[in-house]
PDB file of C-alpha atoms in Angstrom:
ATOM      1  CA  MET A   1      -0.102  -0.144   0.018  1.00 45.00           C
ATOM      2  CA  THR A   2       1.166   3.550  -0.903  1.00 56.00           C
ATOM      3  CA  ASP A   3       2.824   5.720   2.081  1.00 79.00           C
ATOM      4  CA  ALA A   4      -0.037   8.049   3.614  1.00 89.00           C
ATOM      5  CA  ILE A   5      -0.160  11.262   5.541  1.00 94.00           C
ATOM      6  CA  ILE A   6      -1.196  10.407   9.309  1.00 96.00           C
ATOM      7  CA  ILE A   7      -3.087  13.324  10.999  1.00 96.00           C
ATOM      8  CA  ASP A   8      -3.600  12.593  14.775  1.00 96.00           C
ATOM      9  CA  THR A   9      -6.810  14.009  16.088  1.00 96.00           C
ATOM     10  CA  ARG A  10      -7.357  11.664  18.847  1.00 96.00           C
ATOM     11  CA  GLY A  11      -8.774  13.135  21.720  1.00 96.00           C
ATOM     12  CA  LEU A  12     -10.604  15.992  19.989  1.00 95.00           C
ATOM     13  CA  SER A  13     -14.409  16.076  19.518  1.00 93.00           C
ATOM     14  CA  CYS A  14     -16.405  17.279  16.624  1.00 88.00           C
ATOM     15  CA  PRO A  15     -15.705  19.640  14.703  1.00 92.00           C
ATOM     16  CA  LEU A  16     -12.208  19.852  15.869  1.00 95.00           C
ATOM     17  CA  PRO A  17     -10.863  16.839  13.899  1.00 95.00           C
ATOM     18  CA  VAL A  18     -12.209  17.749  10.707  1.00 95.00           C
ATOM     19  CA  LEU A  19     -11.092  21.520  11.023  1.00 95.00           C
ATOM     20  CA  LEU A  20      -7.390  20.206  12.128  1.00 94.00           C
ATOM     21  CA  ALA A  21      -7.415  18.115   8.601  1.00 92.00           C
ATOM     22  CA  LYS A  22      -8.920  20.410   6.671  1.00 92.00           C
ATOM     23  CA  LYS A  23      -5.888  23.071   7.476  1.00 93.00           C
ATOM     24  CA  GLN A  24      -3.562  20.368   6.876  1.00 91.00           C
ATOM     25  CA  LEU A  25      -4.894  19.397   3.584  1.00 90.00           C
ATOM     26  CA  ARG A  26      -3.879  22.750   1.927  1.00 89.00           C
ATOM     27  CA  ALA A  27      -0.489  21.307   1.738  1.00 91.00           C
ATOM     28  CA  ILE A  28      -0.968  17.835   0.776  1.00 90.00           C
ATOM     29  CA  ALA A  29      -0.268  17.111  -2.835  1.00 92.00           C
ATOM     30  CA  PRO A  30      -3.707  15.941  -4.614  1.00 92.00           C
ATOM     31  CA  GLY A  31      -3.716  12.095  -4.976  1.00 92.00           C
ATOM     32  CA  THR A  32      -2.047  11.506  -1.471  1.00 94.00           C
ATOM     33  CA  LEU A  33      -3.711   9.101   1.006  1.00 95.00           C
ATOM     34  CA  VAL A  34      -4.580  10.656   4.258  1.00 96.00           C
ATOM     35  CA  ARG A  35      -5.105   8.743   7.101  1.00 97.00           C
ATOM     36  CA  ILE A  36      -6.934  10.417  10.163  1.00 97.00           C
ATOM     37  CA  LEU A  37      -6.804   8.849  13.787  1.00 97.00           C
ATOM     38  CA  ALA A  38      -9.836   9.987  15.910  1.00 97.00           C
ATOM     39  CA  THR A  39     -11.358   8.900  19.287  1.00 97.00           C
ATOM     40  CA  ASP A  40     -14.340  10.584  18.757  1.00 96.00           C
ATOM     41  CA  PRO A  41     -17.401   7.870  17.592  1.00 95.00           C
ATOM     42  CA  LEU A  42     -19.126  10.565  15.135  1.00 95.00           C
ATOM     43  CA  ALA A  43     -15.882  11.387  13.232  1.00 96.00           C
ATOM     44  CA  PRO A  44     -16.379   8.775  10.498  1.00 96.00           C
ATOM     45  CA  GLU A  45     -19.864  10.495   9.297  1.00 96.00           C
ATOM     46  CA  ASP A  46     -18.180  13.738  10.115  1.00 96.00           C
ATOM     47  CA  PHE A  47     -15.378  13.056   7.280  1.00 97.00           C
ATOM     48  CA  ARG A  48     -18.013  11.318   5.104  1.00 97.00           C
ATOM     49  CA  ASP A  49     -19.629  14.730   5.178  1.00 96.00           C
ATOM     50  CA  PHE A  50     -16.449  16.698   4.656  1.00 96.00           C
ATOM     51  CA  CYS A  51     -15.572  14.427   1.543  1.00 96.00           C
ATOM     52  CA  ARG A  52     -19.037  15.163  -0.097  1.00 95.00           C
ATOM     53  CA  VAL A  53     -18.626  18.966   0.386  1.00 94.00           C
ATOM     54  CA  SER A  54     -14.689  19.198  -0.295  1.00 91.00           C
ATOM     55  CA  GLY A  55     -14.089  17.237  -3.379  1.00 88.00           C
ATOM     56  CA  CYS A  56     -11.714  14.791  -1.300  1.00 94.00           C
ATOM     57  CA  ALA A  57     -12.574  10.909  -1.845  1.00 96.00           C
ATOM     58  CA  TRP A  58     -13.369   8.535   1.014  1.00 97.00           C
ATOM     59  CA  VAL A  59     -11.736   5.575   1.367  1.00 97.00           C
ATOM     60  CA  GLY A  60     -12.752   3.809   4.245  1.00 97.00           C
ATOM     61  CA  SER A  61     -12.755   3.662   8.330  1.00 97.00           C
ATOM     62  CA  ARG A  62     -11.933   0.695  10.893  1.00 97.00           C
ATOM     63  CA  GLU A  63     -10.964   0.428  14.222  1.00 96.00           C
ATOM     64  CA  THR A  64      -7.498   0.034  15.244  1.00 94.00           C
ATOM     65  CA  GLU A  65      -6.209  -2.538  17.758  1.00 95.00           C
ATOM     66  CA  ASP A  66      -6.169   0.061  20.269  1.00 93.00           C
ATOM     67  CA  GLY A  67      -9.842   1.389  19.793  1.00 93.00           C
ATOM     68  CA  ALA A  68      -9.150   4.466  17.942  1.00 95.00           C
ATOM     69  CA  LEU A  69     -10.880   5.073  14.426  1.00 97.00           C
ATOM     70  CA  GLU A  70      -8.557   5.165  11.239  1.00 97.00           C
ATOM     71  CA  ILE A  71     -10.506   7.193   8.728  1.00 98.00           C
ATOM     72  CA  THR A  72      -8.974   6.941   5.298  1.00 97.00           C
ATOM     73  CA  ILE A  73      -9.590   9.589   2.272  1.00 97.00           C
ATOM     74  CA  ARG A  74      -7.674  10.644  -0.690  1.00 96.00           C
ATOM     75  CA  GLN A  75      -6.658  14.173  -1.356  1.00 93.00           C
ATOM     76  CA  THR A  76      -8.136  15.460  -4.699  1.00 88.00           C
ATOM     77  CA  GLU A  77      -7.754  18.999  -5.085  1.00 72.00           C
ATOM     78  CA  ALA A  78      -4.518  21.018  -4.287  1.00 58.00           C
TER      79      ALA A  78
END
């Protein structure tokens, strides 16, 4: 699998994970996979909504071994 940028938002509640990721996405090249680590249980839905309005591509989400959520999106805009 391709290397991905990791954005750690564990411990932050909505809307902070999306806002932090949005800020960092500005510096990430199109086509790059971005993995967001989160503990907010609403984060996957928040990022699905973010992808719909931002043009980023939703790739998926899963629970990690330590109980965090890992949300994967692809940066599609510069």
